[in-house]
Short mmCIF file of N, CA and C in Angstrom, two decimals:
data_model
loop_
_atom_site.label_atom_id
_atom_site.label_comp_id
_atom_site.label_asym_id
_atom_site.label_seq_id
_atom_site.Cartn_x
_atom_site.Cartn_y
_atom_site.Cartn_z
N MET A 1 122.59 27.76 276.97
CA MET A 1 123.65 28.52 276.35
C MET A 1 123.29 29.99 276.33
N THR A 2 124.29 30.77 276.59
CA THR A 2 124.03 32.20 276.57
C THR A 2 124.15 32.71 275.14
N LEU A 3 123.70 33.92 274.97
CA LEU A 3 123.74 34.56 273.65
C LEU A 3 125.18 34.76 273.18
N ARG A 4 126.06 35.06 274.11
CA ARG A 4 127.48 35.27 273.76
C ARG A 4 128.11 33.99 273.24
N ARG A 5 127.83 32.87 273.86
CA ARG A 5 128.38 31.59 273.41
C ARG A 5 127.86 31.24 272.02
N LEU A 6 126.61 31.52 271.76
CA LEU A 6 126.05 31.24 270.43
C LEU A 6 126.73 32.10 269.37
N ALA A 7 127.01 33.35 269.68
CA ALA A 7 127.68 34.23 268.72
C ALA A 7 129.11 33.76 268.46
N ASP A 8 129.83 33.38 269.51
CA ASP A 8 131.20 32.87 269.33
C ASP A 8 131.21 31.59 268.52
N ARG A 9 130.26 30.74 268.76
CA ARG A 9 130.18 29.46 268.06
C ARG A 9 129.88 29.65 266.58
N SER A 10 129.05 30.62 266.24
CA SER A 10 128.70 30.82 264.83
C SER A 10 129.83 31.50 264.06
N GLU A 11 130.72 32.22 264.75
CA GLU A 11 131.83 32.89 264.07
C GLU A 11 133.11 32.05 264.06
N ARG A 12 133.06 30.89 264.62
CA ARG A 12 134.25 30.05 264.74
C ARG A 12 134.82 29.67 263.37
N GLY A 13 134.00 29.35 262.42
CA GLY A 13 134.47 28.94 261.10
C GLY A 13 134.65 30.08 260.13
N LEU A 14 134.37 31.30 260.56
CA LEU A 14 134.46 32.45 259.67
C LEU A 14 135.89 32.70 259.19
N ALA A 15 136.87 32.55 260.03
CA ALA A 15 138.27 32.76 259.63
C ALA A 15 138.69 31.74 258.58
N THR A 16 138.22 30.52 258.71
CA THR A 16 138.54 29.49 257.73
C THR A 16 137.92 29.81 256.38
N VAL A 17 136.69 30.26 256.39
CA VAL A 17 136.02 30.63 255.14
C VAL A 17 136.74 31.81 254.49
N GLU A 18 137.14 32.80 255.28
CA GLU A 18 137.87 33.94 254.74
C GLU A 18 139.20 33.50 254.12
N ALA A 19 139.90 32.60 254.80
CA ALA A 19 141.17 32.11 254.28
C ALA A 19 140.98 31.33 252.98
N VAL A 20 139.93 30.54 252.92
CA VAL A 20 139.66 29.76 251.71
C VAL A 20 139.36 30.69 250.54
N LEU A 21 138.75 31.83 250.79
CA LEU A 21 138.46 32.77 249.71
C LEU A 21 139.66 33.66 249.37
N VAL A 22 140.42 34.07 250.36
CA VAL A 22 141.52 35.02 250.13
C VAL A 22 142.72 34.35 249.46
N VAL A 23 143.08 33.16 249.89
CA VAL A 23 144.29 32.52 249.35
C VAL A 23 144.22 32.31 247.84
N PRO A 24 143.18 31.67 247.31
CA PRO A 24 143.20 31.46 245.86
C PRO A 24 142.95 32.74 245.05
N LEU A 25 142.18 33.66 245.58
CA LEU A 25 141.81 34.84 244.80
C LEU A 25 142.80 35.99 244.89
N VAL A 26 143.59 36.05 245.95
CA VAL A 26 144.50 37.17 246.14
C VAL A 26 145.96 36.71 246.19
N LEU A 27 146.27 35.79 247.06
CA LEU A 27 147.67 35.43 247.27
C LEU A 27 148.27 34.64 246.11
N VAL A 28 147.53 33.72 245.52
CA VAL A 28 148.06 32.92 244.41
C VAL A 28 148.38 33.81 243.20
N PRO A 29 147.49 34.71 242.76
CA PRO A 29 147.89 35.59 241.65
C PRO A 29 149.10 36.48 241.97
N ILE A 30 149.22 36.92 243.21
CA ILE A 30 150.39 37.72 243.59
C ILE A 30 151.65 36.88 243.49
N LEU A 31 151.60 35.65 243.98
CA LEU A 31 152.74 34.75 243.89
C LEU A 31 153.11 34.47 242.43
N LEU A 32 152.11 34.21 241.60
CA LEU A 32 152.37 33.95 240.19
C LEU A 32 152.92 35.20 239.48
N ALA A 33 152.46 36.38 239.87
CA ALA A 33 152.99 37.62 239.29
C ALA A 33 154.47 37.78 239.63
N VAL A 34 154.85 37.44 240.84
CA VAL A 34 156.26 37.51 241.23
C VAL A 34 157.09 36.56 240.36
N VAL A 35 156.57 35.36 240.13
CA VAL A 35 157.28 34.39 239.29
C VAL A 35 157.39 34.90 237.85
N VAL A 36 156.31 35.45 237.31
CA VAL A 36 156.32 35.96 235.94
C VAL A 36 157.30 37.12 235.80
N PHE A 37 157.29 38.05 236.73
CA PHE A 37 158.21 39.18 236.65
C PHE A 37 159.66 38.73 236.84
N GLY A 38 159.87 37.71 237.64
CA GLY A 38 161.21 37.14 237.77
C GLY A 38 161.69 36.52 236.47
N ARG A 39 160.79 35.83 235.77
CA ARG A 39 161.13 35.24 234.48
C ARG A 39 161.42 36.32 233.45
N LEU A 40 160.64 37.41 233.47
CA LEU A 40 160.90 38.52 232.55
C LEU A 40 162.27 39.16 232.82
N GLU A 41 162.60 39.32 234.07
CA GLU A 41 163.90 39.90 234.42
C GLU A 41 165.04 38.97 233.99
N HIS A 42 164.85 37.67 234.17
CA HIS A 42 165.85 36.70 233.71
C HIS A 42 166.05 36.82 232.20
N THR A 43 164.96 36.90 231.46
CA THR A 43 165.04 37.02 230.00
C THR A 43 165.75 38.31 229.61
N ARG A 44 165.46 39.40 230.30
CA ARG A 44 166.11 40.67 230.00
C ARG A 44 167.61 40.59 230.23
N LEU A 45 168.01 39.94 231.32
CA LEU A 45 169.44 39.80 231.61
C LEU A 45 170.14 38.93 230.57
N VAL A 46 169.48 37.86 230.13
CA VAL A 46 170.07 36.99 229.11
C VAL A 46 170.20 37.74 227.78
N VAL A 47 169.18 38.52 227.42
CA VAL A 47 169.23 39.30 226.17
C VAL A 47 170.35 40.34 226.25
N ASP A 48 170.51 40.99 227.40
CA ASP A 48 171.62 41.94 227.57
C ASP A 48 172.97 41.25 227.42
N ALA A 49 173.11 40.08 228.04
CA ALA A 49 174.37 39.34 227.96
C ALA A 49 174.65 38.91 226.52
N ALA A 50 173.62 38.50 225.80
CA ALA A 50 173.80 38.10 224.40
C ALA A 50 174.23 39.28 223.54
N ALA A 51 173.63 40.45 223.78
CA ALA A 51 174.02 41.64 223.02
C ALA A 51 175.46 42.03 223.34
N ALA A 52 175.86 41.92 224.59
CA ALA A 52 177.24 42.25 224.98
C ALA A 52 178.23 41.29 224.34
N ALA A 53 177.91 40.00 224.36
CA ALA A 53 178.80 39.01 223.75
C ALA A 53 178.88 39.21 222.24
N GLY A 54 177.74 39.51 221.63
CA GLY A 54 177.73 39.77 220.19
C GLY A 54 178.53 41.02 219.84
N ALA A 55 178.44 42.05 220.66
CA ALA A 55 179.19 43.28 220.41
C ALA A 55 180.69 43.02 220.53
N ARG A 56 181.08 42.23 221.49
CA ARG A 56 182.50 41.90 221.64
C ARG A 56 183.00 41.14 220.42
N GLN A 57 182.22 40.18 219.95
CA GLN A 57 182.61 39.41 218.77
C GLN A 57 182.64 40.31 217.53
N ALA A 58 181.67 41.22 217.42
CA ALA A 58 181.63 42.14 216.28
C ALA A 58 182.85 43.06 216.28
N ALA A 59 183.31 43.46 217.46
CA ALA A 59 184.50 44.31 217.54
C ALA A 59 185.73 43.56 217.05
N VAL A 60 185.81 42.28 217.36
CA VAL A 60 186.97 41.48 216.98
C VAL A 60 186.99 41.21 215.47
N VAL A 61 185.81 40.94 214.88
CA VAL A 61 185.77 40.61 213.44
C VAL A 61 185.51 41.83 212.57
N GLY A 62 185.17 42.95 213.16
CA GLY A 62 184.99 44.18 212.39
C GLY A 62 183.63 44.38 211.78
N GLY A 63 182.59 43.93 212.45
CA GLY A 63 181.22 44.15 211.95
C GLY A 63 180.38 42.90 212.03
N ASP A 64 179.36 42.84 211.19
CA ASP A 64 178.42 41.73 211.19
C ASP A 64 179.04 40.52 210.49
N SER A 65 178.86 39.35 211.08
CA SER A 65 179.32 38.11 210.45
C SER A 65 178.56 36.94 211.06
N ALA A 66 178.75 35.77 210.48
CA ALA A 66 178.09 34.57 211.00
C ALA A 66 178.57 34.27 212.42
N SER A 67 179.83 34.56 212.72
CA SER A 67 180.35 34.28 214.06
C SER A 67 179.69 35.18 215.11
N VAL A 68 179.33 36.39 214.74
CA VAL A 68 178.64 37.30 215.67
C VAL A 68 177.26 36.74 215.98
N ARG A 69 176.54 36.35 214.96
CA ARG A 69 175.19 35.82 215.15
C ARG A 69 175.22 34.47 215.89
N GLN A 70 176.24 33.67 215.63
CA GLN A 70 176.38 32.40 216.33
C GLN A 70 176.68 32.64 217.81
N ARG A 71 177.50 33.62 218.11
CA ARG A 71 177.81 33.94 219.51
C ARG A 71 176.56 34.40 220.26
N ILE A 72 175.75 35.21 219.61
CA ILE A 72 174.49 35.67 220.22
C ILE A 72 173.56 34.48 220.43
N ALA A 73 173.45 33.61 219.43
CA ALA A 73 172.57 32.43 219.54
C ALA A 73 173.03 31.52 220.67
N THR A 74 174.34 31.37 220.82
CA THR A 74 174.87 30.53 221.90
C THR A 74 174.53 31.12 223.27
N GLU A 75 174.69 32.42 223.42
CA GLU A 75 174.35 33.07 224.69
C GLU A 75 172.87 32.92 225.02
N LEU A 76 172.02 33.09 224.02
CA LEU A 76 170.58 32.94 224.25
C LEU A 76 170.25 31.51 224.63
N SER A 77 170.83 30.54 223.93
CA SER A 77 170.58 29.12 224.23
C SER A 77 171.05 28.78 225.64
N ASP A 78 172.22 29.27 226.01
CA ASP A 78 172.74 29.01 227.35
C ASP A 78 171.82 29.58 228.43
N GLY A 79 171.12 30.65 228.10
CA GLY A 79 170.19 31.27 229.04
C GLY A 79 168.79 30.68 228.99
N GLY A 80 168.59 29.67 228.15
CA GLY A 80 167.29 29.01 228.08
C GLY A 80 166.29 29.69 227.16
N ILE A 81 166.77 30.48 226.21
CA ILE A 81 165.89 31.18 225.27
C ILE A 81 166.14 30.64 223.87
N ASP A 82 165.06 30.38 223.15
CA ASP A 82 165.16 29.90 221.78
C ASP A 82 165.70 31.02 220.89
N PRO A 83 166.88 30.85 220.28
CA PRO A 83 167.47 31.92 219.47
C PRO A 83 166.63 32.30 218.25
N SER A 84 165.78 31.40 217.78
CA SER A 84 164.97 31.72 216.59
C SER A 84 163.92 32.78 216.90
N ARG A 85 163.63 33.03 218.16
CA ARG A 85 162.66 34.06 218.55
C ARG A 85 163.27 35.45 218.58
N ALA A 86 164.58 35.54 218.50
CA ALA A 86 165.26 36.83 218.65
C ALA A 86 165.47 37.51 217.30
N VAL A 87 165.40 38.83 217.34
CA VAL A 87 165.75 39.66 216.18
C VAL A 87 167.10 40.30 216.51
N VAL A 88 168.07 40.08 215.63
CA VAL A 88 169.43 40.59 215.85
C VAL A 88 169.74 41.65 214.80
N ILE A 89 170.20 42.81 215.26
CA ILE A 89 170.57 43.91 214.37
C ILE A 89 172.02 44.28 214.68
N VAL A 90 172.86 44.21 213.65
CA VAL A 90 174.26 44.61 213.78
C VAL A 90 174.53 45.69 212.75
N GLU A 91 174.95 46.85 213.20
CA GLU A 91 175.21 47.98 212.30
C GLU A 91 176.55 48.61 212.64
N PRO A 92 177.38 48.89 211.70
CA PRO A 92 177.32 48.60 210.28
C PRO A 92 177.78 47.17 210.00
N ALA A 93 177.59 46.72 208.77
CA ALA A 93 178.00 45.36 208.41
C ALA A 93 179.53 45.24 208.41
N VAL A 94 180.21 46.30 208.03
CA VAL A 94 181.68 46.31 208.02
C VAL A 94 182.14 47.63 208.65
N ALA A 95 183.09 47.52 209.59
CA ALA A 95 183.59 48.71 210.27
C ALA A 95 185.11 48.66 210.33
N GLY A 96 185.72 49.80 210.10
CA GLY A 96 187.17 49.90 210.23
C GLY A 96 187.57 50.17 211.67
N TRP A 97 188.89 50.22 211.90
CA TRP A 97 189.39 50.38 213.25
C TRP A 97 188.83 51.65 213.91
N GLY A 98 188.31 51.48 215.14
CA GLY A 98 187.81 52.60 215.92
C GLY A 98 186.39 53.04 215.61
N GLU A 99 185.79 52.52 214.56
CA GLU A 99 184.41 52.90 214.21
C GLU A 99 183.43 52.19 215.15
N PRO A 100 182.35 52.86 215.52
CA PRO A 100 181.37 52.23 216.42
C PRO A 100 180.57 51.13 215.71
N ILE A 101 180.29 50.08 216.46
CA ILE A 101 179.44 48.98 216.00
C ILE A 101 178.33 48.83 217.03
N ARG A 102 177.10 48.83 216.55
CA ARG A 102 175.93 48.71 217.43
C ARG A 102 175.32 47.33 217.25
N VAL A 103 175.13 46.62 218.35
CA VAL A 103 174.49 45.30 218.33
C VAL A 103 173.24 45.38 219.20
N ARG A 104 172.11 45.02 218.61
CA ARG A 104 170.82 45.06 219.32
C ARG A 104 170.15 43.70 219.19
N VAL A 105 169.68 43.16 220.31
CA VAL A 105 168.95 41.90 220.35
C VAL A 105 167.58 42.18 220.92
N GLU A 106 166.53 41.80 220.18
CA GLU A 106 165.14 42.04 220.61
C GLU A 106 164.40 40.72 220.68
N ILE A 107 163.51 40.63 221.66
CA ILE A 107 162.69 39.43 221.81
C ILE A 107 161.38 39.83 222.48
N ALA A 108 160.30 39.16 222.14
CA ALA A 108 159.00 39.39 222.79
C ALA A 108 158.72 38.21 223.71
N GLU A 109 158.55 38.50 224.98
CA GLU A 109 158.31 37.47 225.99
C GLU A 109 156.86 37.55 226.45
N GLN A 110 156.23 36.42 226.66
CA GLN A 110 154.84 36.38 227.12
C GLN A 110 154.79 36.48 228.64
N ALA A 111 153.92 37.33 229.13
CA ALA A 111 153.69 37.47 230.57
C ALA A 111 152.22 37.18 230.83
N ALA A 112 151.95 36.04 231.44
CA ALA A 112 150.57 35.64 231.72
C ALA A 112 150.37 35.57 233.23
N ILE A 113 149.48 36.41 233.73
CA ILE A 113 149.15 36.43 235.16
C ILE A 113 147.67 36.09 235.29
N PRO A 114 147.33 35.06 236.06
CA PRO A 114 145.92 34.69 236.21
C PRO A 114 145.08 35.86 236.73
N PHE A 115 143.93 36.02 236.17
CA PHE A 115 142.95 37.06 236.51
C PHE A 115 143.40 38.46 236.11
N ALA A 116 144.61 38.60 235.58
CA ALA A 116 145.11 39.93 235.21
C ALA A 116 145.33 40.07 233.72
N GLY A 117 145.61 38.99 233.04
CA GLY A 117 145.76 39.07 231.59
C GLY A 117 147.03 38.42 231.07
N ASN A 118 147.20 38.54 229.77
CA ASN A 118 148.33 37.97 229.07
C ASN A 118 148.89 39.04 228.13
N TRP A 119 150.17 39.35 228.28
CA TRP A 119 150.77 40.40 227.47
C TRP A 119 152.03 39.89 226.80
N ALA A 120 152.32 40.46 225.64
CA ALA A 120 153.62 40.24 224.99
C ALA A 120 154.49 41.43 225.38
N VAL A 121 155.54 41.16 226.12
CA VAL A 121 156.41 42.21 226.63
C VAL A 121 157.67 42.26 225.76
N PRO A 122 157.90 43.37 225.06
CA PRO A 122 159.12 43.47 224.25
C PRO A 122 160.34 43.76 225.13
N LEU A 123 161.36 42.94 224.98
CA LEU A 123 162.59 43.12 225.73
C LEU A 123 163.74 43.27 224.74
N SER A 124 164.70 44.11 225.07
CA SER A 124 165.83 44.29 224.16
C SER A 124 167.09 44.63 224.94
N GLY A 125 168.20 44.29 224.32
CA GLY A 125 169.50 44.65 224.86
C GLY A 125 170.33 45.25 223.74
N GLU A 126 171.05 46.31 224.03
CA GLU A 126 171.83 46.98 223.00
C GLU A 126 173.19 47.38 223.56
N PHE A 127 174.24 47.11 222.78
CA PHE A 127 175.59 47.51 223.16
C PHE A 127 176.27 48.15 221.97
N VAL A 128 177.07 49.14 222.26
CA VAL A 128 177.87 49.80 221.22
C VAL A 128 179.34 49.60 221.61
N THR A 129 180.11 49.17 220.64
CA THR A 129 181.54 48.95 220.85
C THR A 129 182.30 49.52 219.67
N ARG A 130 183.60 49.53 219.74
CA ARG A 130 184.42 50.04 218.64
C ARG A 130 185.17 48.88 217.99
N SER A 131 185.25 48.95 216.68
CA SER A 131 185.92 47.90 215.92
C SER A 131 187.41 47.86 216.26
N GLU A 132 187.94 46.65 216.35
CA GLU A 132 189.36 46.45 216.63
C GLU A 132 190.11 45.97 215.40
N VAL A 133 189.45 45.96 214.26
CA VAL A 133 190.06 45.47 213.02
C VAL A 133 190.74 46.63 212.32
N THR A 134 192.01 46.46 211.99
CA THR A 134 192.73 47.50 211.26
C THR A 134 192.57 47.28 209.76
N PRO A 135 192.45 48.36 209.01
CA PRO A 135 192.25 48.21 207.56
C PRO A 135 193.48 47.69 206.85
#
């Protein structure tokens, strides 16, 4: 055997060893990070939709009420989020026709990426609408 053949033969398994090391240490965390960020974006969209639905309900009833909070809880549940984890702020409690009503929904979502850490990411959605209730 020539020296060249011996060198080629000894490097034959090197690509396999590199792949075995690179896939679990680099590609899997990147894939999991994409999944985690996708889940965070989904949660943000659901929280925004819940705040919008709550603001619409608050405009119809003229401020904060049980129906507003129930509408927000329903939107969160439909999006796969436990409503008990959310903080809901509706201001003011009572609004006359044309007055602004602010609805804010806040939630802390966990983002865990292997080898990178675990964070609590605060997400919130806020909508301002005008009351449709006449005095």
